[in-house]
Amino acid sequence: MDDNAQFLAAARDLLEREGVSVVGVASSTVQALRQADALRPEVALIDVELGDESGFDLARRLADRPDPVRVVLISTYSEDDLDELVQTSPAVGFLSKRDVSRRAIDALLAGR
């Protein structure tokens, strides 16, 4: 989930070219929660800054569901800037937006 339409399109295109099945994209918390209910994704990439909304709050809401969604937080900020917030979140990890790739996501999910 990201509130930047250009990033959503670019990330979707990149991940699909790398063989990732992108089942949906969302630009608001409401859209993301609806799509999580309807599509039941294995993983959600969530921007930490969503305009007036918080990616950290959305990550908690997705993780607290009966059928939790694994979350990877993303941002243009560096991991060092957000380390404490990422560590206390239910996310499996963090990626800089420039590092989003299937390989990077797979490494986070594998615990590396």
Coordinates of N, CA and C in Angstrom, one line a residue:
M1 N 0.8 -1.2 0.0 CA 0.0 0.0 0.0 C 0.9 1.2 0.0
D2 N 0.5 2.2 -0.8 CA 1.3 3.4 -0.9 C 0.3 4.5 -1.4
D3 N 0.5 5.7 -1.0 CA -0.3 6.8 -1.5 C 0.2 7.5 -2.7
N4 N 1.3 6.9 -3.3 CA 1.9 7.5 -4.5 C 1.6 6.6 -5.6
A5 N 0.7 7.0 -6.5 CA 0.3 6.2 -7.7 C 1.4 5.8 -8.6
Q6 N 2.4 6.6 -8.8 CA 3.6 6.3 -9.6 C 4.4 5.2 -9.0
F7 N 4.6 5.2 -7.7 CA 5.3 4.1 -7.1 C 4.6 2.8 -7.1
L8 N 3.2 2.9 -6.9 CA 2.4 1.7 -6.9 C 2.6 1.0 -8.3
A9 N 2.4 1.8 -9.4 CA 2.5 1.2 -10.7 C 3.9 0.7 -11.0
A10 N 5.0 1.4 -10.6 CA 6.3 0.9 -10.9 C 6.7 -0.3 -10.0
A11 N 6.3 -0.3 -8.8 CA 6.5 -1.5 -7.9 C 5.8 -2.7 -8.4
R12 N 4.5 -2.5 -8.8 CA 3.7 -3.7 -9.3 C 4.4 -4.2 -10.6
D13 N 4.8 -3.3 -11.5 CA 5.4 -3.8 -12.7 C 6.7 -4.5 -12.5
L14 N 7.5 -4.0 -11.6 CA 8.8 -4.7 -11.3 C 8.6 -6.0 -10.7
L15 N 7.7 -6.1 -9.7 CA 7.5 -7.4 -9.0 C 6.8 -8.4 -9.9
E16 N 5.9 -8.0 -10.7 CA 5.3 -8.9 -11.7 C 6.3 -9.4 -12.7
R17 N 7.2 -8.6 -13.1 CA 8.3 -9.0 -14.1 C 9.2 -10.0 -13.4
E18 N 9.3 -9.9 -12.1 CA 10.2 -10.9 -11.3 C 9.4 -12.1 -10.9
G19 N 8.2 -12.3 -11.3 CA 7.4 -13.5 -11.0 C 6.5 -13.4 -9.8
V20 N 6.4 -12.3 -9.2 CA 5.5 -12.1 -8.0 C 4.1 -11.9 -8.5
S21 N 3.2 -12.6 -7.9 CA 1.8 -12.4 -8.2 C 1.2 -11.2 -7.3
V22 N 1.0 -10.1 -7.9 CA 0.5 -8.9 -7.2 C -1.0 -9.0 -7.3
V23 N -1.7 -9.3 -6.2 CA -3.1 -9.5 -6.2 C -3.9 -8.2 -6.1
G24 N -3.3 -7.1 -5.6 CA -4.0 -5.9 -5.5 C -3.0 -4.8 -5.0
V25 N -3.5 -3.6 -5.2 CA -2.8 -2.4 -4.7 C -3.8 -1.5 -4.1
A26 N -3.4 -0.7 -3.1 CA -4.3 0.2 -2.4 C -3.6 1.5 -2.1
S27 N -4.4 2.6 -2.0 CA -3.8 3.9 -1.7 C -4.3 4.5 -0.4
S28 N -5.1 3.7 0.3 CA -5.6 4.1 1.6 C -5.8 2.9 2.5
T29 N -5.9 3.2 3.8 CA -6.1 2.1 4.8 C -7.4 1.4 4.5
V30 N -8.5 2.1 4.2 CA -9.8 1.5 4.0 C -9.6 0.5 2.8
Q31 N -9.0 1.0 1.7 CA -8.8 0.1 0.5 C -8.0 -1.1 0.9
A32 N -6.9 -0.9 1.6 CA -6.0 -2.0 2.0 C -6.8 -3.0 2.9
L33 N -7.6 -2.6 3.8 CA -8.3 -3.6 4.7 C -9.3 -4.3 3.9
R34 N -10.0 -3.6 3.0 CA -11.0 -4.3 2.1 C -10.4 -5.3 1.2
Q35 N -9.2 -5.0 0.6 CA -8.5 -5.9 -0.2 C -8.0 -7.1 0.5
A36 N -7.5 -6.8 1.8 CA -7.0 -7.9 2.6 C -8.1 -8.9 2.8
D37 N -9.3 -8.4 3.1 CA -10.5 -9.3 3.3 C -10.8 -10.1 2.1
A38 N -10.8 -9.4 0.9 CA -11.3 -10.0 -0.3 C -10.2 -10.9 -0.9
L39 N -9.0 -10.5 -0.9 CA -7.9 -11.1 -1.6 C -7.0 -12.0 -0.8
R40 N -7.0 -11.9 0.5 CA -6.1 -12.7 1.4 C -4.7 -12.8 0.9
P41 N -4.0 -11.7 0.8 CA -2.6 -11.8 0.4 C -1.7 -12.4 1.4
E42 N -0.6 -13.0 0.9 CA 0.4 -13.6 1.8 C 1.2 -12.6 2.4
V43 N 1.5 -11.5 1.7 CA 2.4 -10.4 2.2 C 1.8 -9.1 1.7
A44 N 2.0 -8.1 2.5 CA 1.6 -6.7 2.1 C 2.8 -5.8 2.3
L45 N 3.1 -5.0 1.2 CA 4.1 -4.0 1.3 C 3.4 -2.7 1.7
I46 N 3.8 -2.1 2.8 CA 3.1 -0.9 3.3 C 4.1 0.2 3.5
D47 N 3.8 1.4 2.9 CA 4.6 2.6 3.1 C 4.3 3.1 4.6
V48 N 5.4 3.5 5.2 CA 5.2 4.0 6.6 C 4.5 5.3 6.7
E49 N 4.6 6.1 5.6 CA 3.9 7.4 5.5 C 2.8 7.3 4.5
L50 N 1.6 7.5 4.9 CA 0.5 7.4 4.0 C -0.4 8.7 4.1
G51 N 0.3 9.8 3.9 CA -0.5 11.1 4.0 C -0.9 11.3 5.4
D52 N -2.2 11.3 5.6 CA -2.7 11.5 7.0 C -2.8 10.2 7.8
E53 N -2.5 9.1 7.1 CA -2.6 7.8 7.8 C -1.2 7.2 8.1
S54 N -1.2 6.3 9.0 CA 0.1 5.7 9.4 C 0.2 4.2 8.9
G55 N 1.3 4.0 8.2 CA 1.6 2.6 7.8 C 1.8 1.7 9.0
F56 N 2.3 2.2 10.1 CA 2.6 1.4 11.3 C 1.2 1.0 11.9
D57 N 0.2 1.9 11.9 CA -1.1 1.5 12.4 C -1.7 0.4 11.5
L58 N -1.6 0.6 10.2 CA -2.2 -0.4 9.3 C -1.5 -1.7 9.5
A59 N -0.2 -1.7 9.6 CA 0.5 -3.0 9.9 C 0.0 -3.7 11.1
R60 N -0.3 -3.0 12.2 CA -0.8 -3.6 13.4 C -2.2 -4.2 13.1
R61 N -3.0 -3.4 12.4 CA -4.4 -3.9 12.1 C -4.4 -5.2 11.3
L62 N -3.5 -5.2 10.3 CA -3.4 -6.4 9.5 C -2.8 -7.6 10.3
A63 N -1.9 -7.4 11.2 CA -1.3 -8.4 12.0 C -2.2 -8.9 13.0
D64 N -3.2 -8.1 13.5 CA -4.1 -8.5 14.6 C -5.3 -9.2 14.1
R65 N -5.4 -9.4 12.8 CA -6.6 -10.0 12.3 C -6.6 -11.5 12.6
P66 N -7.8 -12.2 12.5 CA -7.8 -13.6 12.7 C -6.9 -14.4 11.7
D67 N -6.9 -13.9 10.5 CA -6.0 -14.4 9.4 C -5.0 -13.4 9.1
P68 N -3.9 -13.3 9.9 CA -2.9 -12.2 9.8 C -2.2 -12.1 8.5
V69 N -1.9 -10.9 8.1 CA -1.1 -10.7 6.8 C 0.3 -10.3 7.2
R70 N 1.3 -11.0 6.6 CA 2.7 -10.6 6.9 C 2.9 -9.3 6.2
V71 N 3.6 -8.4 6.9 CA 3.8 -7.0 6.4 C 5.3 -6.7 6.3
V72 N 5.6 -6.1 5.2 CA 7.0 -5.5 4.9 C 6.7 -4.0 4.8
L73 N 7.4 -3.3 5.7 CA 7.3 -1.8 5.7 C 8.3 -1.3 4.7
I74 N 7.8 -0.3 4.0 CA 8.7 0.4 3.0 C 8.7 1.9 3.2
S75 N 9.7 2.5 2.7 CA 9.8 4.0 2.8 C 10.9 4.5 2.0
T76 N 10.9 5.8 1.7 CA 12.0 6.5 1.2 C 13.0 6.9 2.2
Y77 N 12.6 6.9 3.5 CA 13.5 7.1 4.6 C 14.4 5.9 4.8
S78 N 15.5 6.1 5.4 CA 16.5 4.9 5.6 C 16.0 4.1 6.8
E79 N 16.4 2.9 6.8 CA 16.1 2.0 7.9 C 16.6 2.6 9.3
D80 N 17.7 3.2 9.3 CA 18.3 3.8 10.5 C 17.3 4.8 11.1
D81 N 16.7 5.6 10.2 CA 15.7 6.6 10.7 C 14.5 6.1 11.3
L82 N 14.2 4.8 11.0 CA 12.9 4.2 11.5 C 13.1 3.0 12.3
D83 N 14.3 2.7 12.6 CA 14.7 1.4 13.2 C 13.8 1.1 14.5
E84 N 13.7 2.0 15.4 CA 13.0 1.7 16.6 C 11.5 1.4 16.3
L85 N 10.9 2.2 15.4 CA 9.5 2.0 15.1 C 9.3 0.7 14.3
V86 N 10.2 0.3 13.5 CA 10.1 -0.9 12.7 C 10.2 -2.1 13.7
Q87 N 11.2 -2.0 14.6 CA 11.4 -3.1 15.6 C 10.3 -3.3 16.5
T88 N 9.5 -2.3 16.8 CA 8.4 -2.5 17.7 C 7.1 -2.7 17.0
S89 N 7.1 -2.8 15.6 CA 6.0 -3.1 14.8 C 5.9 -4.6 14.6
P90 N 4.7 -5.0 14.1 CA 4.6 -6.5 13.8 C 5.1 -6.9 12.5
A91 N 5.7 -5.9 11.8 CA 6.2 -6.2 10.4 C 7.4 -7.2 10.5
V92 N 7.5 -8.0 9.4 CA 8.6 -8.9 9.3 C 9.9 -8.2 9.0
G93 N 9.8 -7.0 8.5 CA 11.0 -6.2 8.2 C 10.7 -5.0 7.5
F94 N 11.8 -4.4 7.0 CA 11.8 -3.1 6.3 C 12.6 -3.1 5.1
L95 N 12.1 -2.4 4.0 CA 12.9 -2.2 2.8 C 12.8 -0.8 2.4
S96 N 13.9 -0.2 1.9 CA 13.9 1.1 1.3 C 13.1 0.9 0.0
K97 N 12.4 1.9 -0.4 CA 11.6 1.7 -1.7 C 12.5 1.4 -2.9
R98 N 13.7 1.9 -2.9 CA 14.6 1.7 -4.0 C 15.1 0.2 -4.0
D99 N 15.0 -0.5 -2.8 CA 15.4 -1.9 -2.7 C 14.3 -2.9 -2.9
V100 N 13.1 -2.5 -3.2 CA 12.0 -3.4 -3.3 C 12.3 -4.3 -4.5
S101 N 12.3 -5.6 -4.2 CA 12.5 -6.6 -5.2 C 12.0 -8.0 -4.7
R102 N 11.8 -8.9 -5.5 CA 11.4 -10.3 -5.1 C 12.4 -10.8 -4.2
R103 N 13.7 -10.7 -4.6 CA 14.8 -11.3 -3.8 C 14.8 -10.7 -2.4
A104 N 14.7 -9.4 -2.3 CA 14.7 -8.7 -1.0 C 13.5 -9.1 -0.1
I105 N 12.4 -9.2 -0.7 CA 11.2 -9.6 0.0 C 11.3 -11.0 0.5
D106 N 11.8 -11.9 -0.4 CA 12.0 -13.3 0.0 C 13.0 -13.5 1.1
A107 N 14.1 -12.7 1.1 CA 15.1 -12.7 2.2 C 14.5 -12.3 3.5
L108 N 13.6 -11.2 3.5 CA 13.0 -10.8 4.8 C 12.1 -11.9 5.3
L109 N 11.3 -12.5 4.4 CA 10.4 -13.5 4.8 C 11.1 -14.8 5.3
A110 N 12.2 -15.0 4.8 CA 13.0 -16.2 5.3 C 13.8 -15.9 6.5
G111 N 13.7 -14.6 7.0 CA 14.4 -14.3 8.2 C 15.9 -13.9 8.1
R112 N 16.3 -13.5 6.9 CA 17.7 -13.2 6.6 C 17.8 -11.7 6.6

